[in-house]
């Protein structure tokens, strides 16, 4: 079926309706049941009207649309099928969502967000490392970003009028890699703020602070991505974690071989870490000052 003219939703085994428009070659309505023929399949499949929805005559709307949970990017077009929007992205992927999930935005704010994002893409296309075919690797990564959720730091960054979110951190703070007063404050800031910047000349304990931030996030069941514009910086963090037997939770990403090696080297044996009451500082400002 022509996916720009028809939207066909079929109910799956989970009871949810999914867009199967591109998979369906033809269908025939027999009143109470509908016979459906899929591409590359000679069989006919029977659906009741409760499990089959079809919409036609879509309305092509402008891209001034905002997802209630965040911003959409790299949009080619948006078609409105009755109670649903079908979003066509530049990478040829599509997304179907109810009209309740999207809102029309005629203000300049959403356009500015897209302009900032497009500006970053253009820069990435110029300064990024190129493949043998001349394709900019960083720009390729930007093309894959279709949606930025409102709770992310990137959303706040692309929306200057929105202040990054602060959060109350009620868990204990741990410092397995040592601590001084400024490092304590840096770790506390990182755990309580959506965006945190740590600066300092060489030898002031920035890496040590990063290690403590990682430890606190892992302690609270989070996943951590350590990213740098050079491999030596991330390798330094990895080696420090390895010294303390934490390398079993550290996966060096990038190449496919790195991911495979990480999975294959998991043997189910973990270091025996002894809990030391002196290694923690509770989230109590008065008590923290006494300990420091």
C-alpha positions as a printed NumPy array, in Angstrom:
array([[  0.   ,   0.   ,   0.   ],
       [  1.098,   3.557,  -0.584],
       [  2.171,   4.66 ,   2.895],
       [  1.542,   8.31 ,   2.057],
       [ -2.082,   7.612,   1.086],
       [ -3.054,   4.856,   3.506],
       [ -2.489,   4.236,   7.183],
       [ -3.311,   0.662,   8.237],
       [ -3.047,  -0.319,  11.888],
       [ -3.258,  -3.975,  12.938],
       [ -3.626,  -5.196,  16.499],
       [ -0.741,  -7.499,  17.461],
       [ -0.542, -10.289,  20.046],
       [  0.172,  -7.733,  22.764],
       [ -3.119,  -6.014,  22.063],
       [ -1.437,  -2.896,  20.663],
       [ -2.104,  -1.37 ,  17.265],
       [  0.956,  -1.071,  15.036],
       [  1.476,   0.539,  11.662],
       [  1.72 ,  -2.231,   9.028],
       [  0.968,  -0.069,   5.982],
       [  4.265,  -0.757,   4.197],
       [  3.902,  -4.532,   4.705],
       [  0.42 ,  -4.876,   3.213],
       [ -0.03 ,  -5.408,  -0.514],
       [ -3.85 ,  -5.555,  -0.638],
       [ -6.868,  -6.028,   1.601],
       [-10.545,  -6.813,   1.042],
       [-13.431,  -5.962,   3.316],
       [-16.042,  -8.728,   3.724],
       [-18.18 ,  -6.899,   6.236],
       [-17.405,  -8.424,   9.631],
       [-13.937,  -9.601,   8.592],
       [-11.08 ,  -8.232,   6.486],
       [ -8.757, -10.379,   4.395],
       [ -5.192,  -9.06 ,   4.249],
       [ -2.393, -10.062,   1.875],
       [  1.162,  -9.116,   2.816],
       [  4.024,  -8.581,   0.399],
       [  6.068, -11.713,  -0.432],
       [  3.393, -13.942,   1.074],
       [  0.677, -15.736,  -0.877],
       [ -1.453, -16.453,   2.195],
       [ -4.465, -14.372,   3.176],
       [ -4.834, -13.397,   6.831],
       [ -8.172, -12.724,   8.487],
       [ -8.761,  -9.803,  10.84 ],
       [-11.915,  -8.689,  12.584],
       [-12.937,  -5.056,  12.454],
       [-11.799,  -4.672,  16.053],
       [ -8.254,  -5.588,  15.016],
       [ -8.068,  -3.633,  11.757],
       [ -8.011,   0.141,  11.279],
       [ -7.57 ,   1.954,   7.99 ],
       [ -7.341,   5.689,   7.354],
       [ -7.204,   7.491,   4.011],
       [ -7.108,  11.021,   2.597],
       [ -4.388,  12.399,   4.886],
       [ -3.823,  16.081,   5.459],
       [ -0.268,  17.323,   4.908],
       [  0.518,  19.713,   7.738],
       [  3.447,  22.034,   8.332],
       [  6.353,  20.815,  10.428],
       [  5.52 ,  23.273,  13.208],
       [  4.74 ,  20.411,  15.524],
       [  6.034,  19.583,  18.973],
       [  5.901,  16.27 ,  20.789],
       [  4.498,  16.714,  24.289],
       [  7.45 ,  14.789,  25.734],
       [ 10.157,  16.563,  23.726],
       [ 11.271,  17.865,  20.328],
       [ 11.295,  16.046,  16.994],
       [ 14.121,  16.563,  14.485],
       [ 15.125,  15.552,  10.958],
       [ 11.481,  15.597,   9.857],
       [ 10.671,  15.294,   6.163],
       [  6.898,  15.623,   6.39 ],
       [  3.938,  15.024,   8.694],
       [  0.604,  13.592,   7.533],
       [ -2.559,  13.715,   9.615],
       [ -4.76 ,  10.615,   9.338],
       [ -7.893,  11.401,  11.338],
       [ -6.819,  10.795,  14.974],
       [ -3.198,   9.985,  14.132],
       [ -0.103,  11.761,  12.887],
       [  2.363,   9.871,  10.715],
       [  5.809,  11.44 ,  10.831],
       [  8.25 ,  10.818,   7.984],
       [ 11.897,  11.357,   8.91 ],
       [ 14.827,  12.125,   6.628],
       [ 16.297,   8.644,   7.139],
       [ 13.105,   7.14 ,   5.616],
       [ 11.867,   5.859,   8.971],
       [  8.354,   6.69 ,  10.165],
       [  6.521,   7.1  ,  13.451],
       [  2.787,   6.971,  14.111],
       [  1.419,   8.706,  17.174],
       [ -1.946,   9.952,  18.363],
       [ -2.81 ,  13.605,  17.918],
       [ -2.934,  13.875,  21.72 ],
       [  0.824,  13.277,  21.838],
       [  1.613,  16.183,  19.533],
       [  0.663,  19.81 ,  19.614],
       [  0.708,  22.388,  16.868],
       [  3.27 ,  25.075,  17.628],
       [  2.984,  28.294,  15.651],
       [  5.481,  30.178,  17.807],
       [  9.043,  30.924,  16.774],
       [ 10.432,  28.986,  19.738],
       [ 10.145,  25.584,  18.064],
       [ 11.644,  26.973,  14.847],
       [ 14.578,  28.378,  16.817],
       [ 15.185,  24.971,  18.386],
       [ 15.312,  23.36 ,  14.968],
       [ 17.558,  26.139,  13.668],
       [ 20.048,  25.532,  16.503],
       [ 19.991,  21.804,  15.824],
       [ 20.456,  22.349,  12.076],
       [ 23.34 ,  24.729,  12.827],
       [ 25.107,  22.015,  14.826],
       [ 24.554,  19.569,  11.975],
       [ 26.12 ,  21.959,   9.482],
       [ 29.164,  22.458,  11.732],
       [ 29.483,  18.692,  12.164],
       [ 29.45 ,  18.29 ,   8.403],
       [ 32.401,  20.679,   8.076],
       [ 34.672,  19.769,  10.991],
       [ 33.912,  16.056,  11.363],
       [ 36.258,  13.235,  10.38 ],
       [ 35.32 ,  11.951,   6.931],
       [ 35.048,   8.376,   5.701],
       [ 36.726,   7.203,   2.5  ],
       [ 33.494,   8.093,   0.713],
       [ 33.624,  11.642,   2.063],
       [ 30.785,  11.161,   4.545],
       [ 31.062,  13.146,   7.79 ],
       [ 30.844,  10.692,  10.697],
       [ 29.544,  13.203,  13.234],
       [ 26.913,  14.507,  10.838],
       [ 25.778,  10.925,  10.298],
       [ 25.216,  10.644,  14.046],
       [ 23.145,  13.845,  14.024],
       [ 20.945,  12.42 ,  11.274],
       [ 20.006,   9.545,  13.583],
       [ 18.619,  11.892,  16.24 ],
       [ 14.883,  12.002,  15.671],
       [ 13.596,  12.866,  19.109],
       [ 14.955,  14.732,  22.141],
       [ 12.981,  14.132,  25.333],
       [ 12.146,  17.061,  27.604],
       [ 13.859,  15.571,  30.646],
       [ 17.28 ,  15.433,  28.938],
       [ 20.099,  17.947,  29.263],
       [ 20.189,  18.279,  25.468],
       [ 16.604,  19.514,  25.447],
       [ 17.512,  22.289,  27.886],
       [ 20.607,  23.11 ,  25.835],
       [ 18.548,  23.475,  22.653],
       [ 15.957,  25.533,  24.527],
       [ 17.906,  28.379,  26.202],
       [ 14.751,  29.74 ,  27.824],
       [ 14.399,  26.508,  29.829],
       [ 16.63 ,  26.257,  32.873],
       [ 18.36 ,  22.882,  33.347],
       [ 16.579,  20.874,  36.005],
       [ 17.904,  20.581,  39.532],
       [ 17.014,  17.563,  41.613],
       [ 17.157,  16.678,  45.26 ],
       [ 19.657,  13.912,  45.931],
       [ 18.607,  11.955,  49.004],
       [ 20.945,   9.002,  48.738],
       [ 24.287,   8.768,  50.512],
       [ 27.423,   9.943,  48.738],
       [ 30.327,   7.525,  48.488],
       [ 33.961,   8.419,  47.793],
       [ 35.914,   5.205,  47.149],
       [ 38.618,   7.141,  45.283],
       [ 39.376,   9.706,  47.983],
       [ 38.063,  13.201,  48.588],
       [ 38.867,  16.775,  49.506],
       [ 36.448,  19.614,  50.144],
       [ 36.251,  20.924,  46.568],
       [ 35.901,  17.392,  45.189],
       [ 33.065,  16.689,  47.588],
       [ 31.244,  19.805,  46.367],
       [ 31.879,  18.872,  42.728],
       [ 30.417,  15.384,  43.206],
       [ 27.438,  16.786,  45.107],
       [ 26.802,  19.337,  42.338],
       [ 26.974,  16.624,  39.689],
       [ 24.42 ,  14.491,  41.508],
       [ 22.009,  17.376,  42.1  ],
       [ 22.189,  19.205,  38.761],
       [ 21.349,  18.213,  35.217],
       [ 24.459,  19.943,  33.845],
       [ 27.661,  20.33 ,  35.855],
       [ 31.042,  21.721,  34.776],
       [ 34.269,  20.783,  36.565],
       [ 37.36 ,  22.829,  35.74 ],
       [ 40.899,  22.934,  37.048],
       [ 44.563,  22.75 ,  36.007],
       [ 46.39 ,  19.403,  35.762],
       [ 46.905,  17.609,  39.048],
       [ 43.901,  19.063,  40.868],
       [ 41.953,  15.79 ,  40.987],
       [ 39.505,  16.11 ,  38.084],
       [ 39.884,  12.447,  37.119],
       [ 39.508,  11.422,  40.75 ],
       [ 36.302,  13.452,  40.919],
       [ 34.985,  11.807,  37.754],
       [ 35.688,   8.393,  39.274],
       [ 33.708,   9.31 ,  42.379],
       [ 30.814,  10.573,  40.245],
       [ 30.824,   7.283,  38.334],
       [ 30.874,   5.35 ,  41.618],
       [ 27.869,   7.249,  42.962],
       [ 25.862,   6.768,  39.787],
       [ 26.615,   3.045,  39.677],
       [ 25.781,   2.81 ,  43.389],
       [ 22.352,   4.256,  42.564],
       [ 21.722,   1.813,  39.73 ],
       [ 22.476,   4.181,  36.851],
       [ 24.395,   3.671,  33.626],
       [ 27.245,   6.06 ,  32.817],
       [ 28.736,   7.141,  29.496],
       [ 32.256,   8.582,  29.674],
       [ 32.853,  10.571,  26.498],
       [ 35.826,  12.605,  25.283],
       [ 37.147,  14.042,  22.036],
       [ 40.307,  11.976,  22.482],
       [ 40.819,   8.324,  23.362],
       [ 43.539,   8.948,  25.948],
       [ 41.13 ,  10.712,  28.331],
       [ 38.612,   7.863,  28.365],
       [ 41.445,   5.311,  28.504],
       [ 42.793,   7.077,  31.594],
       [ 39.448,   6.738,  33.377],
       [ 39.212,   3.092,  32.318],
       [ 42.7  ,   2.29 ,  33.631],
       [ 41.966,   3.942,  36.963],
       [ 38.79 ,   1.884,  37.342],
       [ 40.707,  -1.23 ,  36.355],
       [ 43.225,  -0.626,  39.151],
       [ 40.358,  -0.962,  41.619],
       [ 38.858,  -4.04 ,  39.904],
       [ 35.941,  -2.132,  38.413],
       [ 36.81 ,  -2.968,  34.803],
       [ 34.216,  -5.765,  34.735],
       [ 31.474,  -3.12 ,  34.423],
       [ 33.377,  -0.98 ,  31.885],
       [ 32.704,  -1.496,  28.185],
       [ 34.868,   0.337,  25.664],
       [ 32.477,   1.248,  22.875],
       [ 33.025,   2.4  ,  19.314],
       [ 34.083,  -0.562,  17.262],
       [ 31.923,  -3.677,  17.079],
       [ 34.887,  -5.783,  18.25 ],
       [ 35.093,  -3.792,  21.488],
       [ 31.478,  -4.564,  22.352],
       [ 31.875,  -8.246,  21.494],
       [ 35.037,  -8.546,  23.595],
       [ 33.309,  -7.004,  26.602],
       [ 30.434,  -9.485,  26.425],
       [ 32.65 , -12.499,  25.747],
       [ 34.973, -11.678,  28.654],
       [ 32.159, -11.693,  31.215],
       [ 32.793, -14.792,  33.324],
       [ 30.295, -14.232,  36.119],
       [ 33.059, -13.826,  38.703],
       [ 33.09 , -10.52 ,  40.532],
       [ 35.572,  -8.946,  42.96 ],
       [ 34.862,  -9.176,  46.67 ],
       [ 34.409,  -5.602,  47.835],
       [ 34.335,  -5.063,  51.558],
       [ 31.947,  -2.368,  52.76 ],
       [ 33.687,   0.28 ,  54.835],
       [ 31.555,   2.665,  56.878],
       [ 34.308,   5.294,  56.638],
       [ 34.037,   5.377,  52.836],
       [ 30.671,   7.122,  52.835],
       [ 29.515,  10.618,  53.622],
       [ 25.817,  10.973,  54.23 ],
       [ 23.79 ,  13.607,  52.434],
       [ 23.714,  15.794,  55.544],
       [ 25.401,  19.215,  55.085],
       [ 26.213,  19.667,  58.784],
       [ 27.659,  16.192,  59.191],
       [ 29.569,  16.544,  55.926],
       [ 31.362,  19.648,  57.211],
       [ 32.375,  17.797,  60.347],
       [ 33.773,  14.887,  58.366],
       [ 35.612,  17.141,  55.937]])
